[in-house]
PDB file of C-alpha atoms in Angstrom:
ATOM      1  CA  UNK A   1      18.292   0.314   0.744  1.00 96.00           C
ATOM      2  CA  UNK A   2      14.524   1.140   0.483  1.00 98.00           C
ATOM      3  CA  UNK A   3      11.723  -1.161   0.153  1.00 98.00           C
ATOM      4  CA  UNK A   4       8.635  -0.192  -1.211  1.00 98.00           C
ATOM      5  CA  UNK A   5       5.485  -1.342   1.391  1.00 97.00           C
ATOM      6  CA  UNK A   6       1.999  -1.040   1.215  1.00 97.00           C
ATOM      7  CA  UNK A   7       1.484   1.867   3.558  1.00 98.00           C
ATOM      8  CA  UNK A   8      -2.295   1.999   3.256  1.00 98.00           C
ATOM      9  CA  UNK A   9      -5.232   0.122   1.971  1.00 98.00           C
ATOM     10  CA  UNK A  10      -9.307   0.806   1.165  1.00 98.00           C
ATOM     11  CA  UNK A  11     -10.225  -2.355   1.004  1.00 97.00           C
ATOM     12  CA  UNK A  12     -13.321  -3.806  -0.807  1.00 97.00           C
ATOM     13  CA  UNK A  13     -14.987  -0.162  -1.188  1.00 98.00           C
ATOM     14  CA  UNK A  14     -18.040   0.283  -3.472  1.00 98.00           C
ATOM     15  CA  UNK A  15     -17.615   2.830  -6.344  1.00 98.00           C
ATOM     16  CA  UNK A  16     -20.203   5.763  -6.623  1.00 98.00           C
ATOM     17  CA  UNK A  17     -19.546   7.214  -9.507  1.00 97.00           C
ATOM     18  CA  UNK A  18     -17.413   7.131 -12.727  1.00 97.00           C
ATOM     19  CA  UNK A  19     -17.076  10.527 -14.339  1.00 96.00           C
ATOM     20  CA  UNK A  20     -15.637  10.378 -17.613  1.00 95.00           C
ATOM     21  CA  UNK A  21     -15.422  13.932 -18.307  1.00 93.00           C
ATOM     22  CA  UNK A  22     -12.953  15.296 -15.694  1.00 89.00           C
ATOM     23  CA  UNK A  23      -9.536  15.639 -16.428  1.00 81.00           C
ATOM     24  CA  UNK A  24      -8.031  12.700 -14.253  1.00 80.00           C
ATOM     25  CA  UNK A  25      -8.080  10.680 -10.548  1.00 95.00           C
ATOM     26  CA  UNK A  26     -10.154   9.189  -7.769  1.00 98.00           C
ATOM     27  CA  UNK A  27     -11.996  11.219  -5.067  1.00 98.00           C
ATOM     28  CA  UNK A  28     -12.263   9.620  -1.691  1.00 98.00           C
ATOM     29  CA  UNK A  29     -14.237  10.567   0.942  1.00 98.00           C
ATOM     30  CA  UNK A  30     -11.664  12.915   3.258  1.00 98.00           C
ATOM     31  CA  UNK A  31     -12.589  10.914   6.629  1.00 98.00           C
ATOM     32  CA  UNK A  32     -11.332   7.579   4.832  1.00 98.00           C
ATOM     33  CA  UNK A  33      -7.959   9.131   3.916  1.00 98.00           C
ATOM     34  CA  UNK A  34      -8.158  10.291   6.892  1.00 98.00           C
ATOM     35  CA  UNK A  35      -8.186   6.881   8.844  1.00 98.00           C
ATOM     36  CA  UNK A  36      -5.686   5.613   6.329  1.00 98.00           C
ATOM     37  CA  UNK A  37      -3.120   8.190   5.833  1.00 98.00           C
ATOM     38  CA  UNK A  38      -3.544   8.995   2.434  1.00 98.00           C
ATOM     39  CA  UNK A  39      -3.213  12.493   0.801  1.00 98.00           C
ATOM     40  CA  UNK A  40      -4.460  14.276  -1.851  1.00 98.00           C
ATOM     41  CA  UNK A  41      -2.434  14.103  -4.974  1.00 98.00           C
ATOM     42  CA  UNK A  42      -0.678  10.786  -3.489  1.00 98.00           C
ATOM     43  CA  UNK A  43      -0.446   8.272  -6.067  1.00 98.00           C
ATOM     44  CA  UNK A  44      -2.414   5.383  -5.560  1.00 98.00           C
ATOM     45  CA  UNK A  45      -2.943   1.537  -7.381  1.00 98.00           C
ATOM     46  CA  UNK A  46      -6.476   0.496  -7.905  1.00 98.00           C
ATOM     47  CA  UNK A  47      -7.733  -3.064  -8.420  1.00 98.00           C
ATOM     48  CA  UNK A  48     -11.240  -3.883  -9.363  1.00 98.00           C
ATOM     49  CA  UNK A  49     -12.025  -7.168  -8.471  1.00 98.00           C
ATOM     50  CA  UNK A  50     -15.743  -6.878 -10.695  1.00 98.00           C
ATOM     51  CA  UNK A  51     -13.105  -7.156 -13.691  1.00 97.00           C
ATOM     52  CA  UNK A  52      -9.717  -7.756 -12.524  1.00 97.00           C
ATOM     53  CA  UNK A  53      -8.707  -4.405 -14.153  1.00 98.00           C
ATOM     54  CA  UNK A  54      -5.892  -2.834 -12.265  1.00 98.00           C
ATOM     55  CA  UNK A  55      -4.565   1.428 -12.585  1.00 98.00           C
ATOM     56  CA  UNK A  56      -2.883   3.543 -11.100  1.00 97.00           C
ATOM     57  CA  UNK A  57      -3.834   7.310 -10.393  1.00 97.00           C
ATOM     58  CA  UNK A  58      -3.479  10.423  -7.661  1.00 97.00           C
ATOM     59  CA  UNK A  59      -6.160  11.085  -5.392  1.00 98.00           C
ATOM     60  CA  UNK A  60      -8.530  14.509  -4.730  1.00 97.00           C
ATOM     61  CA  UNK A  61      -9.737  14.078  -1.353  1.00 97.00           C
ATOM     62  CA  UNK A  62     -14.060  14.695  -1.604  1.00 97.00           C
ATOM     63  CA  UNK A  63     -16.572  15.390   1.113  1.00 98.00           C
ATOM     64  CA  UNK A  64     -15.856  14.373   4.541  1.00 98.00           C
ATOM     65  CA  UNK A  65     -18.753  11.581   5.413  1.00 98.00           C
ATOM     66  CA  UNK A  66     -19.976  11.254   1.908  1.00 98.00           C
ATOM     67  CA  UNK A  67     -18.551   7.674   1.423  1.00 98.00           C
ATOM     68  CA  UNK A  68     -17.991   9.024  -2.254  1.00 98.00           C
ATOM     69  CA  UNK A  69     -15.655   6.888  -4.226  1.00 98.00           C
ATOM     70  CA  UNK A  70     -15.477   8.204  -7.931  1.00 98.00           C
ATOM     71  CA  UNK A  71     -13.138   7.026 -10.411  1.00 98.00           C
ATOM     72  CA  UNK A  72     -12.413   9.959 -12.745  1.00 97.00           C
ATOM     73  CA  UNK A  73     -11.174  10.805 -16.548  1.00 96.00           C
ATOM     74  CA  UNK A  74     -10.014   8.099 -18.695  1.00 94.00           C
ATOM     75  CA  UNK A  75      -9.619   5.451 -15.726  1.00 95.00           C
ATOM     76  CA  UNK A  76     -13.703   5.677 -15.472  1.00 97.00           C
ATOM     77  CA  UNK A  77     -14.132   3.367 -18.519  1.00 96.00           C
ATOM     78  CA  UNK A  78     -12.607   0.643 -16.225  1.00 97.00           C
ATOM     79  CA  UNK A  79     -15.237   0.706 -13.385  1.00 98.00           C
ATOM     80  CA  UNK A  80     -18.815   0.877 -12.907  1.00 97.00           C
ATOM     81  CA  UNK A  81     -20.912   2.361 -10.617  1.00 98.00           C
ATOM     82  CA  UNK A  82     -21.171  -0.638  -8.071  1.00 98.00           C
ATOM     83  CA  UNK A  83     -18.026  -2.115  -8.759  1.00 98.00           C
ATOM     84  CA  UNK A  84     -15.829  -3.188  -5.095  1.00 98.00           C
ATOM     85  CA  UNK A  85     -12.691  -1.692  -5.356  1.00 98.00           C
ATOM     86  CA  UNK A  86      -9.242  -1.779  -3.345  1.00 98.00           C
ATOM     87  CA  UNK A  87      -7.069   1.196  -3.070  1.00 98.00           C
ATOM     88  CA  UNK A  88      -3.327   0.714  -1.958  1.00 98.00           C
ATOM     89  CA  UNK A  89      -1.182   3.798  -1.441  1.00 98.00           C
ATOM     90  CA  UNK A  90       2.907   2.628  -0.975  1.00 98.00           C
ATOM     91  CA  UNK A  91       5.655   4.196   1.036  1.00 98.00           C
ATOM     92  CA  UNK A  92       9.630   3.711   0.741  1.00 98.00           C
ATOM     93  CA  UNK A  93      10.894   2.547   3.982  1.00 98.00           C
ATOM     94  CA  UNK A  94      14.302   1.935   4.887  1.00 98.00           C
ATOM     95  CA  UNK A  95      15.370  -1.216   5.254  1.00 97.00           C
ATOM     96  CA  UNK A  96      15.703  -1.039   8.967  1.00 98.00           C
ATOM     97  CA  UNK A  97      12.016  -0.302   9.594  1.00 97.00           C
ATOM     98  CA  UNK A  98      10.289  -2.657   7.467  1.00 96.00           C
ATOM     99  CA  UNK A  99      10.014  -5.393   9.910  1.00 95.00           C
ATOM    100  CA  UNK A 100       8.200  -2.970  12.410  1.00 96.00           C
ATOM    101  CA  UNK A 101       6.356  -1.068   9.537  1.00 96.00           C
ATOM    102  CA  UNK A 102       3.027  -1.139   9.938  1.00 96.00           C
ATOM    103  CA  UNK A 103       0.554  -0.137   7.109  1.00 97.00           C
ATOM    104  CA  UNK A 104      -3.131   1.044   8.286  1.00 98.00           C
ATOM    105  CA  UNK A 105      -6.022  -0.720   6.558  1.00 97.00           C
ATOM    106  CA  UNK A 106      -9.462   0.110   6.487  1.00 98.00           C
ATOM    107  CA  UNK A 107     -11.852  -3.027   6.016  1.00 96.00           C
ATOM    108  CA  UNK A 108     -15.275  -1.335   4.080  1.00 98.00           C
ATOM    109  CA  UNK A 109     -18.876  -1.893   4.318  1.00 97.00           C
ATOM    110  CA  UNK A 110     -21.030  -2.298   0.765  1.00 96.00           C
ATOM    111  CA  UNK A 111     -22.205   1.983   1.747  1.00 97.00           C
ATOM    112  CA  UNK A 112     -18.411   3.184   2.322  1.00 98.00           C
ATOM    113  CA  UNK A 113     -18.067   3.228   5.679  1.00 98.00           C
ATOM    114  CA  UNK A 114     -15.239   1.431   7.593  1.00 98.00           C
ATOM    115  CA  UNK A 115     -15.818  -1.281   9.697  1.00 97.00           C
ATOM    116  CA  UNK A 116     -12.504  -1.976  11.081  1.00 96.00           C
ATOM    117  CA  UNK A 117      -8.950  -0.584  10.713  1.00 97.00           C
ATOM    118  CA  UNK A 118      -6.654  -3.479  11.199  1.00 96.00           C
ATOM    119  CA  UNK A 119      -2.388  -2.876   9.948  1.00 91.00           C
ATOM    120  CA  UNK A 120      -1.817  -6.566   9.086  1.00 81.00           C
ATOM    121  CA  UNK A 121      -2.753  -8.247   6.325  1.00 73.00           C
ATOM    122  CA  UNK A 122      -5.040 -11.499   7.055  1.00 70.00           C
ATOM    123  CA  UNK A 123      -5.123 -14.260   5.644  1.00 70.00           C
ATOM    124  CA  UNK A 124      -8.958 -13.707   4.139  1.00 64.00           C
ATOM    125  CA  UNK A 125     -10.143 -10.260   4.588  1.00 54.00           C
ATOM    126  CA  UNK A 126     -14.002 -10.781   2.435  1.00 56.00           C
ATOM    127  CA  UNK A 127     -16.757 -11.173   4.743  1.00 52.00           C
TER     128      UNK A 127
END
């Protein structure tokens, strides 16, 4: 049996931009997928907690150090420039490694950049 475990996690980054007119996706800045494992084209789940809206999309990676977070096509109508954001990529882990899986999150600053990388999830993670 697999399980299907948050594997990594953007949490409470600021979107930059919402481009309406590109076919589809978020770009990240490449040194945060870095940190967190994620890939381009990986899907990902969104939440914004500005409006409680919640999507899911694939990812292009953007410029390395830009801190650029922009929500793209369609799925721009449900952010705003501003908006605090958590990405969560999953993985499919077999049964006997879930108890020792360990999921890398990166806790965000209001300009994008990460100020710790923890791989539990707290209790309260807003500061």
């Amino acid at each position: 049996m697999f399980r299907t475990m948050m594997n990594g996690k953007i949490h409470r980054a600021t979107v930059t931009e919402a481009n309406l007119n590109y076919v589809g996706s978020i770009t990240i800045d490449g040194d945060i997928l870095e940190k967190v494992g994620m890939l381009p084209n990986e899907k990902v789940q969104i939440v914004n907690n500005n409006n409680g809206a919640r999507f899911e999309t694939y990812i292009i990676e953007g410029e390395k150090g830009s801190g650029v977070i922009c929500v793209n096509g369609a799925a721009a109508r449900l952010v705003q420039p501003g908006d605090i954001v958590i990405i969560i990529s999953y993985a499919l882990v077999p049964e006997e490694k879930v108890r020792s899986h360990q999921p890398k999150i990166a806790l965000m600053t209001k300009d994008n950049k990460i100020s710790d990388m923890i791989h539990y999830e707290p209790e309260s993670t807003v500061f």
